N, CA, C and O atoms as a GROMACS GRO file, in nm:
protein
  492
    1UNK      N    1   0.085  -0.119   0.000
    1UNK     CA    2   0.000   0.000   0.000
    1UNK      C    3   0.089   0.124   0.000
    1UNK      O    4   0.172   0.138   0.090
    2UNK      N    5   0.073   0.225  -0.109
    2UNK     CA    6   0.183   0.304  -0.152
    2UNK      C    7   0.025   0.425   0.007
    2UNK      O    8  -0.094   0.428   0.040
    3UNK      N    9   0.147   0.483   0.033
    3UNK     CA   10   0.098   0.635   0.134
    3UNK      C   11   0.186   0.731   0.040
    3UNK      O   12   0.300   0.714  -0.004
    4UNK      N   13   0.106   0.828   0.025
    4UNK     CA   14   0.105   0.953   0.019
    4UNK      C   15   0.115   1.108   0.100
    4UNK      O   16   0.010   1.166   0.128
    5UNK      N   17   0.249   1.170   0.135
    5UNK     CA   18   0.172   1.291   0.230
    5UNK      C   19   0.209   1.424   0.141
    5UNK      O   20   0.289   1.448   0.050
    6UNK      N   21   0.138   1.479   0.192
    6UNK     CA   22   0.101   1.600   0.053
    6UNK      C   23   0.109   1.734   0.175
    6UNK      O   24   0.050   1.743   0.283
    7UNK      N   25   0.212   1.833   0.106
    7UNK     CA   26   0.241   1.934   0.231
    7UNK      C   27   0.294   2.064   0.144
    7UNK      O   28   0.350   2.064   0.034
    8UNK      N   29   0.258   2.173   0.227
    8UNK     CA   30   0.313   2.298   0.136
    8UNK      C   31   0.163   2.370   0.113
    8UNK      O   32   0.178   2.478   0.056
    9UNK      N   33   0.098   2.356   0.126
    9UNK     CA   34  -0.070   2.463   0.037
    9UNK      C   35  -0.055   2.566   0.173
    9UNK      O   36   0.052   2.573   0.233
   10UNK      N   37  -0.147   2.625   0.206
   10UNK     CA   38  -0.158   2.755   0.269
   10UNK      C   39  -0.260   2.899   0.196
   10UNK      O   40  -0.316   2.886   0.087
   11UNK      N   41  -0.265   2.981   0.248
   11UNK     CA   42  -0.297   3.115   0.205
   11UNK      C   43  -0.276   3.178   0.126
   11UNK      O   44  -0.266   3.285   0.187
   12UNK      N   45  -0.259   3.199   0.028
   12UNK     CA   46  -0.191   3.340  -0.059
   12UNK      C   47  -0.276   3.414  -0.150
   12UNK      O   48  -0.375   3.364  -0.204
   13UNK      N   49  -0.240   3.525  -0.166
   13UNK     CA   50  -0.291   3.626  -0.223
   13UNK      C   51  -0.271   3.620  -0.385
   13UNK      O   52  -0.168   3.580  -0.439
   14UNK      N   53  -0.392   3.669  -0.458
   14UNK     CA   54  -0.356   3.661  -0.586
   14UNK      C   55  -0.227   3.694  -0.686
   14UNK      O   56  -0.206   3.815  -0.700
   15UNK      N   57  -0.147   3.614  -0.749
   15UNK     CA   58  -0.022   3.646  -0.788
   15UNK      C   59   0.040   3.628  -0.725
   15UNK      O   60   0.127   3.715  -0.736
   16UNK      N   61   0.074   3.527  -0.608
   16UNK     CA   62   0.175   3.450  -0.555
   16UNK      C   63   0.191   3.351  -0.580
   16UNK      O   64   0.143   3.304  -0.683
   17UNK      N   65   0.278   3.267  -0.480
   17UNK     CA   66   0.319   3.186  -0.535
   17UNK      C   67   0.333   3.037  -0.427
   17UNK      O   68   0.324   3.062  -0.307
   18UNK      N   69   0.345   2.944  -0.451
   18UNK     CA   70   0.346   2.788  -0.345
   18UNK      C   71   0.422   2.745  -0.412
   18UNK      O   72   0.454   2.768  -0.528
   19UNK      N   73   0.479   2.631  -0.291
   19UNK     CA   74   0.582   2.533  -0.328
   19UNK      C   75   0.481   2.376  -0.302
   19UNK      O   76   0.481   2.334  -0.186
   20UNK      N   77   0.438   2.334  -0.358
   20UNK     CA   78   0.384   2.185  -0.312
   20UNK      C   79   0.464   2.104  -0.296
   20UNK      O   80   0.559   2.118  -0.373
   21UNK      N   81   0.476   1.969  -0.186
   21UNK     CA   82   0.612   1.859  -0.197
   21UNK      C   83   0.499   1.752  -0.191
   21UNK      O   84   0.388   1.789  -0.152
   22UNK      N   85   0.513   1.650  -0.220
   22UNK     CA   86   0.460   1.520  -0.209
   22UNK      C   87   0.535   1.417  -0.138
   22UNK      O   88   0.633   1.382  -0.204
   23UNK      N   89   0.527   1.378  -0.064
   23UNK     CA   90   0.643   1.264  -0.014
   23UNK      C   91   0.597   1.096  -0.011
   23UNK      O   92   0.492   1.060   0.042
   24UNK      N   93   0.678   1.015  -0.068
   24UNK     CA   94   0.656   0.927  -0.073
   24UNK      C   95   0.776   0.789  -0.082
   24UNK      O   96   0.896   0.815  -0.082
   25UNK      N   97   0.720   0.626  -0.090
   25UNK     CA   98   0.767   0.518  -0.063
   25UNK      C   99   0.856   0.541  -0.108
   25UNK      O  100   0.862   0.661  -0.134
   26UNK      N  101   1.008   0.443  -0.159
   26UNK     CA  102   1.065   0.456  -0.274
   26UNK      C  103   1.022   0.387  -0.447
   26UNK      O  104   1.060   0.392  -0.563
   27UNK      N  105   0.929   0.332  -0.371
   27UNK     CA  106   0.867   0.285  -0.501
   27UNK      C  107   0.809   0.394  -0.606
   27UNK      O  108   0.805   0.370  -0.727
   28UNK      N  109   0.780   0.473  -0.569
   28UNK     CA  110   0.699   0.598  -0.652
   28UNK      C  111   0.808   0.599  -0.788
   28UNK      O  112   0.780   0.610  -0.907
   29UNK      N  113   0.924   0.584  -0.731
   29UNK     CA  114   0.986   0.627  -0.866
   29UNK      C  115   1.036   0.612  -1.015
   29UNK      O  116   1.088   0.685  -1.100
   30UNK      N  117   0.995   0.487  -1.003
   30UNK     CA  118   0.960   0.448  -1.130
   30UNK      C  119   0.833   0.454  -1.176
   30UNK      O  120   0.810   0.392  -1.280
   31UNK      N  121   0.729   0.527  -1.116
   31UNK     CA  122   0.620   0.544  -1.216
   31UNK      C  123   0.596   0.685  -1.253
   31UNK      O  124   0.710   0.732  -1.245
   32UNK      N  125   0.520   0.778  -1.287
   32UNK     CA  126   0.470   0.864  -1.382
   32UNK      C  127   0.395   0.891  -1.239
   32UNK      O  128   0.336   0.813  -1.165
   33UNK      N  129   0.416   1.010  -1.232
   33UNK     CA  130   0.328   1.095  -1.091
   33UNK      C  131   0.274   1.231  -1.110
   33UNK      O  132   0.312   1.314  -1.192
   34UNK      N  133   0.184   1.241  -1.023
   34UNK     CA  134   0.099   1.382  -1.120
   34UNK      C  135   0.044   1.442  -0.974
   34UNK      O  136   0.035   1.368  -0.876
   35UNK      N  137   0.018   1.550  -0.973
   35UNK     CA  138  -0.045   1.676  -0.874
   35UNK      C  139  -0.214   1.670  -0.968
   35UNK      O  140  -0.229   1.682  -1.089
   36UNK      N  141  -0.317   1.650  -0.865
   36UNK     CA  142  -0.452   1.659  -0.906
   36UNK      C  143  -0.492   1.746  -0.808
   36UNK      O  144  -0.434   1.753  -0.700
   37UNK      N  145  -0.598   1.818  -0.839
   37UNK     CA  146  -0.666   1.933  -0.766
   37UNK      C  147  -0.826   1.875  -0.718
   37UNK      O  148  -0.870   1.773  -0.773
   38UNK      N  149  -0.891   1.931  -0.635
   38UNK     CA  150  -1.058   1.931  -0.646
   38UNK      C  151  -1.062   2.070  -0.566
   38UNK      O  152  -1.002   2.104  -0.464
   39UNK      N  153  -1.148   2.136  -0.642
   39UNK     CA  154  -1.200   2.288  -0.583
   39UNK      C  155  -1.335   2.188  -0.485
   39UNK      O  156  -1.319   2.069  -0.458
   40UNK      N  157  -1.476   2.279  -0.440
   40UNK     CA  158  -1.552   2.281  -0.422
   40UNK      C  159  -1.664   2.224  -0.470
   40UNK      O  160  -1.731   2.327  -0.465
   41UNK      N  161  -1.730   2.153  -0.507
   41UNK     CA  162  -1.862   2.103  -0.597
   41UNK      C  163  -1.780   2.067  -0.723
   41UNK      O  164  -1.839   2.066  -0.831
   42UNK      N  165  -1.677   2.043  -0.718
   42UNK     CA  166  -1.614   2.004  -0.842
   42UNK      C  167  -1.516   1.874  -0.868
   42UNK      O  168  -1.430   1.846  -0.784
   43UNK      N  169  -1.531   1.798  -0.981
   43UNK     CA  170  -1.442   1.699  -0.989
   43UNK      C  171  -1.280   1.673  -0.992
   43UNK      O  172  -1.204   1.731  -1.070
   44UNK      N  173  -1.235   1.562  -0.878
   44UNK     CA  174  -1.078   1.612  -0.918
   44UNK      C  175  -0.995   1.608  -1.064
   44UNK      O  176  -1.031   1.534  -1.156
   45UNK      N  177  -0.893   1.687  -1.074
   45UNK     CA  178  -0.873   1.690  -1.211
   45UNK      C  179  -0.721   1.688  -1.192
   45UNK      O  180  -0.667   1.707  -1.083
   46UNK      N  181  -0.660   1.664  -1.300
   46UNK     CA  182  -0.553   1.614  -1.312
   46UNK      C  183  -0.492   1.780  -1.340
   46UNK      O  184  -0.567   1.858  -1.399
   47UNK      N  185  -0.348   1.830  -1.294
   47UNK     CA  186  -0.314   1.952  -1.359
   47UNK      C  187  -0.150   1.962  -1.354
   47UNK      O  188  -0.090   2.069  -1.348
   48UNK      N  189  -0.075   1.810  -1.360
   48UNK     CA  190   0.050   1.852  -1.374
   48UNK      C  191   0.122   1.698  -1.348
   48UNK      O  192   0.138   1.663  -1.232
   49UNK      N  193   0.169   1.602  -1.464
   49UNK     CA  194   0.213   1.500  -1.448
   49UNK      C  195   0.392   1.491  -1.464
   49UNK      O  196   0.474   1.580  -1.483
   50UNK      N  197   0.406   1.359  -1.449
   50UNK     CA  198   0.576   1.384  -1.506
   50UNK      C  199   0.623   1.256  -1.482
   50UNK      O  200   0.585   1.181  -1.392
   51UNK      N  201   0.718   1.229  -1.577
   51UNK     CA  202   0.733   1.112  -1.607
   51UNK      C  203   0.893   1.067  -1.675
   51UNK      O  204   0.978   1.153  -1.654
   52UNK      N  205   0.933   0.967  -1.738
   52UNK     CA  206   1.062   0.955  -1.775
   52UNK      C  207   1.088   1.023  -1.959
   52UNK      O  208   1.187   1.056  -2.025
   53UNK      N  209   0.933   1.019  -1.984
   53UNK     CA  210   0.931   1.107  -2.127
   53UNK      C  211   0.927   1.272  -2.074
   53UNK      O  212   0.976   1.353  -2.152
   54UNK      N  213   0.898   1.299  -2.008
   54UNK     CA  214   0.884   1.421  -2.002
   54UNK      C  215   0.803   1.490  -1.875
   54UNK      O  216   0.825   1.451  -1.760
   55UNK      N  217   0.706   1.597  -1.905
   55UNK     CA  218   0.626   1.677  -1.822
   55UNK      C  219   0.490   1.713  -1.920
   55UNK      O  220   0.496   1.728  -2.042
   56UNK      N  221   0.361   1.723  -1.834
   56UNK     CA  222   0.218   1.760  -1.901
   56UNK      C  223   0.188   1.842  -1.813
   56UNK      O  224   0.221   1.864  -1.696
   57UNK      N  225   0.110   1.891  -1.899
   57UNK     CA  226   0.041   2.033  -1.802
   57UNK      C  227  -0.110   1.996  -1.825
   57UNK      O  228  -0.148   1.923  -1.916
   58UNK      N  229  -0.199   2.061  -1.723
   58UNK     CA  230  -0.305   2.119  -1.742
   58UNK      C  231  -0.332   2.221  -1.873
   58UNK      O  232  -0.217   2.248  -1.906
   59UNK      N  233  -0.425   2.295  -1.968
   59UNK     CA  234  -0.440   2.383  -2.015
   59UNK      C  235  -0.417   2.540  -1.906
   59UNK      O  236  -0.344   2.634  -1.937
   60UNK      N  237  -0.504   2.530  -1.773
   60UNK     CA  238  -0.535   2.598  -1.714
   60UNK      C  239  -0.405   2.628  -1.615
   60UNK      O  240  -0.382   2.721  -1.538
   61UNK      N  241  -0.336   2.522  -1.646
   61UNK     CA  242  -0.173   2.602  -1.508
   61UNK      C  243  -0.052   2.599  -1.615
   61UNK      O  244   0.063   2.623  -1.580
   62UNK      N  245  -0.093   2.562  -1.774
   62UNK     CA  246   0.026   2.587  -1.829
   62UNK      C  247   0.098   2.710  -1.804
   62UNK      O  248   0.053   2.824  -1.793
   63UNK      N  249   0.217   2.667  -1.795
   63UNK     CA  250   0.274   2.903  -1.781
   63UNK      C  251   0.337   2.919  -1.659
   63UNK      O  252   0.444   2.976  -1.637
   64UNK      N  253   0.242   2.849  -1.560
   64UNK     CA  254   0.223   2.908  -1.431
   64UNK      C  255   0.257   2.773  -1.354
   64UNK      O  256   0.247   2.807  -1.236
   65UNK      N  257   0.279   2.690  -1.355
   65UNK     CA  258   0.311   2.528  -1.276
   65UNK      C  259   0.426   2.509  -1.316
   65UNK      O  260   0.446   2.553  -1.429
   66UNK      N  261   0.526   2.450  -1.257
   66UNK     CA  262   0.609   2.371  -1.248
   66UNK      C  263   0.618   2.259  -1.183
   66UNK      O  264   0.661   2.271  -1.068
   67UNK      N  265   0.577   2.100  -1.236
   67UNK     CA  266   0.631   1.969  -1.159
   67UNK      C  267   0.784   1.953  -1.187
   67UNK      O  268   0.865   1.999  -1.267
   68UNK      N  269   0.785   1.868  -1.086
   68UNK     CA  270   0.953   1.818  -1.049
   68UNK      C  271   0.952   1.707  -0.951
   68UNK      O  272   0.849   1.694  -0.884
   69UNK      N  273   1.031   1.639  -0.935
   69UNK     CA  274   1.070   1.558  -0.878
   69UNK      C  275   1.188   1.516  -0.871
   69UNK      O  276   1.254   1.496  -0.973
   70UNK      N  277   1.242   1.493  -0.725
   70UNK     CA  278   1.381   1.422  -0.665
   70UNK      C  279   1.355   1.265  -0.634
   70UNK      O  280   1.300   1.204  -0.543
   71UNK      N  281   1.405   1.236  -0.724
   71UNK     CA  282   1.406   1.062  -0.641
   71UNK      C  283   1.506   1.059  -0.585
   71UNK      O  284   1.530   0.945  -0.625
   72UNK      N  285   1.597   1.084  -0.521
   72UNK     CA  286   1.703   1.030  -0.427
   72UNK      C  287   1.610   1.073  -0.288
   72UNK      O  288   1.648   1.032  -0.178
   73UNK      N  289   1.491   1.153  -0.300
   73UNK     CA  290   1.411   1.169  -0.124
   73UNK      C  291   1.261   1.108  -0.214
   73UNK      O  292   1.158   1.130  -0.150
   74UNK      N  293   1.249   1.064  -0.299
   74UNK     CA  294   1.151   1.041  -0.324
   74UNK      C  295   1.025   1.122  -0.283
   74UNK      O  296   0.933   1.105  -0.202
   75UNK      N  297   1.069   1.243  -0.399
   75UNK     CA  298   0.953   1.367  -0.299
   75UNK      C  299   0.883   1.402  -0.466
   75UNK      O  300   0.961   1.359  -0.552
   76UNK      N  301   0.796   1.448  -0.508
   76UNK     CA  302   0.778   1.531  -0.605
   76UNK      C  303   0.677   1.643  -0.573
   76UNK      O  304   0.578   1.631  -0.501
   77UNK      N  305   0.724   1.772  -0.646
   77UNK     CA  306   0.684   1.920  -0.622
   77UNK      C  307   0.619   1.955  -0.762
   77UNK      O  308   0.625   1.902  -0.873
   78UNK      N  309   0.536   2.097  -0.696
   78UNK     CA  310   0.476   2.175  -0.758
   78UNK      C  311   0.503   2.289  -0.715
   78UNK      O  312   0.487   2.329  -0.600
   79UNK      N  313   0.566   2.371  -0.843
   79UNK     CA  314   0.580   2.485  -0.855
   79UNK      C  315   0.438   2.570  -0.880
   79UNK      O  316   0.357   2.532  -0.964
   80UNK      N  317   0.420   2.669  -0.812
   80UNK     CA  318   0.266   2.736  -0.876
   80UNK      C  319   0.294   2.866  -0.865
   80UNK      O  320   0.328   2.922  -0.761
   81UNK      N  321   0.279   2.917  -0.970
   81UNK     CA  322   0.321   3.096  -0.974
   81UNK      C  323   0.240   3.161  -0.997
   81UNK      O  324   0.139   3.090  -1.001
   82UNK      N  325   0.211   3.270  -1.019
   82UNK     CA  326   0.066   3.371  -1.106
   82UNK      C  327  -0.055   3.289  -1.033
   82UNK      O  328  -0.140   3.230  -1.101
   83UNK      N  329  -0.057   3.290  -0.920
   83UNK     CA  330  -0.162   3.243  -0.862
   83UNK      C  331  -0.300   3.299  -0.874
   83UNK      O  332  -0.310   3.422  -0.864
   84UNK      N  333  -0.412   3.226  -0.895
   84UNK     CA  334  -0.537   3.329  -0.910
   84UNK      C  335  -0.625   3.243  -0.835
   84UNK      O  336  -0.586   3.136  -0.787
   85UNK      N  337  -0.783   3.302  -0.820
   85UNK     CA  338  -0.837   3.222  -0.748
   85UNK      C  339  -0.912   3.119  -0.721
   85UNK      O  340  -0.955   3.071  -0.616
   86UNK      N  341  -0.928   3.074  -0.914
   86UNK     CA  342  -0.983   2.991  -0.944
   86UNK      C  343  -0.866   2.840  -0.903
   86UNK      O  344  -0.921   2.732  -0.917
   87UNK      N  345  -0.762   2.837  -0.870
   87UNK     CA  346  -0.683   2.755  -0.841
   87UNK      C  347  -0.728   2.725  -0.699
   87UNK      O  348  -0.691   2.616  -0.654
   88UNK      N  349  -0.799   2.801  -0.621
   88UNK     CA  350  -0.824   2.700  -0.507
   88UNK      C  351  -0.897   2.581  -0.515
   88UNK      O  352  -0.985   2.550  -0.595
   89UNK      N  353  -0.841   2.507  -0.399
   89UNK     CA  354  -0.828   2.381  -0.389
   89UNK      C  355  -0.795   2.293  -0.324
   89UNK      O  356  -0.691   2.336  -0.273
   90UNK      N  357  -0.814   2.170  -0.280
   90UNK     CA  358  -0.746   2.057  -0.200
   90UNK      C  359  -0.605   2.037  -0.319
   90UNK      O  360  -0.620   2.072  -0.436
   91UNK      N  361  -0.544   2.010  -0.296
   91UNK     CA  362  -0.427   1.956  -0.392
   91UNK      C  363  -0.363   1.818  -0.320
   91UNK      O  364  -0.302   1.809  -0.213
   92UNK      N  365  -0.411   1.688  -0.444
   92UNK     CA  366  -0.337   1.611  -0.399
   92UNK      C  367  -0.248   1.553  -0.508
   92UNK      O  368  -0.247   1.619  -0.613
   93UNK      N  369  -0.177   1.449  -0.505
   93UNK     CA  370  -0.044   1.372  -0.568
   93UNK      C  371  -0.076   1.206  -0.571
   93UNK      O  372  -0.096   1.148  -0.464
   94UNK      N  373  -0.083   1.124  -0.714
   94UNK     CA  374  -0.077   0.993  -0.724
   94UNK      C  375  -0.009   0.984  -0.865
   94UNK      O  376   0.050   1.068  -0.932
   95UNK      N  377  -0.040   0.847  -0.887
   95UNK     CA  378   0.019   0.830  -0.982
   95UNK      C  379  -0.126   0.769  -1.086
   95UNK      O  380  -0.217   0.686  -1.076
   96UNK      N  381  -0.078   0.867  -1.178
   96UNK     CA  382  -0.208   0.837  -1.323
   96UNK      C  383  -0.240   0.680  -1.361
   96UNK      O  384  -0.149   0.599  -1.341
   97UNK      N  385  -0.323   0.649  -1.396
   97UNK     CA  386  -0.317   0.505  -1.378
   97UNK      C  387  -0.297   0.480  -1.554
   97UNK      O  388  -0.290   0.587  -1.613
   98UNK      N  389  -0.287   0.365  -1.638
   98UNK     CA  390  -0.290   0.304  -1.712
   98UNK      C  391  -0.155   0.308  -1.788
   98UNK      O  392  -0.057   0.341  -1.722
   99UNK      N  393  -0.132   0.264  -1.971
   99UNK     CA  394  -0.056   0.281  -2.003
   99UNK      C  395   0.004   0.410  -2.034
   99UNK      O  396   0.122   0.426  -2.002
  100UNK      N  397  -0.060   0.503  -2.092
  100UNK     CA  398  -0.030   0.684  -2.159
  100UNK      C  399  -0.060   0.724  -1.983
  100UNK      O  400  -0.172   0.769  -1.960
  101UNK      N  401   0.019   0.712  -1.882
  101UNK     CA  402  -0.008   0.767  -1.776
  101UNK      C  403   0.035   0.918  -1.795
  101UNK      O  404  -0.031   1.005  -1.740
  102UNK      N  405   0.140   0.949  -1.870
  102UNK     CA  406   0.156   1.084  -1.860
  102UNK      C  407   0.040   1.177  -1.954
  102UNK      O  408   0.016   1.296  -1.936
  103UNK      N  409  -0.013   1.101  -2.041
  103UNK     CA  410  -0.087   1.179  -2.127
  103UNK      C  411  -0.198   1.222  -2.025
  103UNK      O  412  -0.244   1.336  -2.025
  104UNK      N  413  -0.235   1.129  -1.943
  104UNK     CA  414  -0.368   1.104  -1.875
  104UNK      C  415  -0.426   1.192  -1.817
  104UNK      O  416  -0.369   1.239  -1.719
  105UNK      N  417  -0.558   1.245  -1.856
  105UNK     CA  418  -0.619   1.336  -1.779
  105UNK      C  419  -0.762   1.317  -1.733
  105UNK      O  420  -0.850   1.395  -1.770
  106UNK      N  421  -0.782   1.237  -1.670
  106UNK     CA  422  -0.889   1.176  -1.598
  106UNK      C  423  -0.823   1.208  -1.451
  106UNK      O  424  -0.705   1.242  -1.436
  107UNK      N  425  -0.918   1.193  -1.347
  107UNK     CA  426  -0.952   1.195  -1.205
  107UNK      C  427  -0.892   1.137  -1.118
  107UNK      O  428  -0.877   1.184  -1.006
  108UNK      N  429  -0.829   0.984  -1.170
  108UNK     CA  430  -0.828   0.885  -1.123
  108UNK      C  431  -0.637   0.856  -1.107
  108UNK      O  432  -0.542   0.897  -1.173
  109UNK      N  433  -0.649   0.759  -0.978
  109UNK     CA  434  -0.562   0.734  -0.945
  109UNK      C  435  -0.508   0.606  -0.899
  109UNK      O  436  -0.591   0.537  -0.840
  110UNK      N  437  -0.374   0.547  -0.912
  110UNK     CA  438  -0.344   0.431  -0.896
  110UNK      C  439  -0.331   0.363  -0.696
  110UNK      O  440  -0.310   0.258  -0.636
  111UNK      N  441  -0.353   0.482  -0.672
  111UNK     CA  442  -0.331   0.436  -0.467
  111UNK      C  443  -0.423   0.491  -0.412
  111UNK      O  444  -0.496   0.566  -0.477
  112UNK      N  445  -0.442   0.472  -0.298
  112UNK     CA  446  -0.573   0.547  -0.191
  112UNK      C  447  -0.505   0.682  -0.180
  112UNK      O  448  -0.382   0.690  -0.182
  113UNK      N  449  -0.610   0.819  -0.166
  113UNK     CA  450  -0.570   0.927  -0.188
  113UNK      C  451  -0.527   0.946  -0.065
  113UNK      O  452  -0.550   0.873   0.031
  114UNK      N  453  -0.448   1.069  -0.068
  114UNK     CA  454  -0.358   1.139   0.076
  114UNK      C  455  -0.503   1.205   0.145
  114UNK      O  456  -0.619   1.169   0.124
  115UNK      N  457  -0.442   1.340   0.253
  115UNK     CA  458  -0.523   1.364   0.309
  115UNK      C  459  -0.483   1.529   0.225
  115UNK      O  460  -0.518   1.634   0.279
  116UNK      N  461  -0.427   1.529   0.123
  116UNK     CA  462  -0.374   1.651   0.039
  116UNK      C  463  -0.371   1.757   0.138
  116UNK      O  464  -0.388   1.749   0.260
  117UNK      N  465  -0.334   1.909   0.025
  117UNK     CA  466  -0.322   2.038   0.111
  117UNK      C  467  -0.376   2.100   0.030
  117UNK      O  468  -0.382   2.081  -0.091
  118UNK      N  469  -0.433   2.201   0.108
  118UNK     CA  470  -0.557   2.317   0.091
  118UNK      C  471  -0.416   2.401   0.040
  118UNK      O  472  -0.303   2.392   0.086
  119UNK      N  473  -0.471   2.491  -0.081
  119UNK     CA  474  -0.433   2.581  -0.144
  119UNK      C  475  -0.585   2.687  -0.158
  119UNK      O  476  -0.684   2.644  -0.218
  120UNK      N  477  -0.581   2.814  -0.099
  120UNK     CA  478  -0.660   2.872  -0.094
  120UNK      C  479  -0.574   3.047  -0.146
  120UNK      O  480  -0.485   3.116  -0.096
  121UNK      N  481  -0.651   3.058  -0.249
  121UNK     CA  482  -0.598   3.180  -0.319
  121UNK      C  483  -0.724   3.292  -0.290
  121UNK      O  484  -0.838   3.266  -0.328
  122UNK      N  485  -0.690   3.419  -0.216
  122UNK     CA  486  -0.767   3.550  -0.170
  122UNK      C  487  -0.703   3.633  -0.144
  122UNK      O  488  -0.584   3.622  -0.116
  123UNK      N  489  -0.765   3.731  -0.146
  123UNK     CA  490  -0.733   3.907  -0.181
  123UNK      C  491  -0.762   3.941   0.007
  123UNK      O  492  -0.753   4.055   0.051
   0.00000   0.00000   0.00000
């Protein structure tokens, strides 16, 4: 059973900025891992994967996100810049499930979800 802890969200004002970390097993690192969001009355959504081909974005945080990841702590981050307030949110971290995991932009995830971090963007 892969655990997840998801740390870094907080307060900020429009046009700032967060550091998200994800921390996890050492197993994480060979798969394709992604930062998913859920606002309010809304479905979670996928907005920032990464993988051994590369990095995907959301439409909506292209520009403004940066994923990354260290496997020697087996941590992976989110950069979030130009913050606005439609980005609030729970923010959590799994890994995309199937084969095109990095393409993947569905909801869904390969482990039981964390207890994520609130990212709340206000003036």
């Amino acid at each position: 059973q892969v655990q997840l802890v998801e740390s870094g969200g907080g307060l900020v004002q429009p046009g700032g900025s967060l550091r998200l970390s994800c921390a996890g097993p050492a197993s994480i690192r060979v798969y394709v891992m992604a930062w998913y969001r859920q606002a309010p009355g809304k479905q979670r959504e996928l907005v920032a994967a990464i993988g051994y081909g590369g990095t995907n974005y959301a439409d909506s945080v292209k520009g403004r996100f940066t994923i990354s990841r260290d496997n020697a702590k087996n941590t992976v981050y989110l950069q979030m810049n130009s913050l606005n307030v439609d980005d609030t949110a729970v923010y959590y971290c799994n890994a995309p499930p199937g084969n095109r995991a990095l393409t993947y932009s569905g909801g869904g995830g390969l482990w039981p979800w964390g207890q994520g971090t609130q990212v709340t963007v206000s003036s």
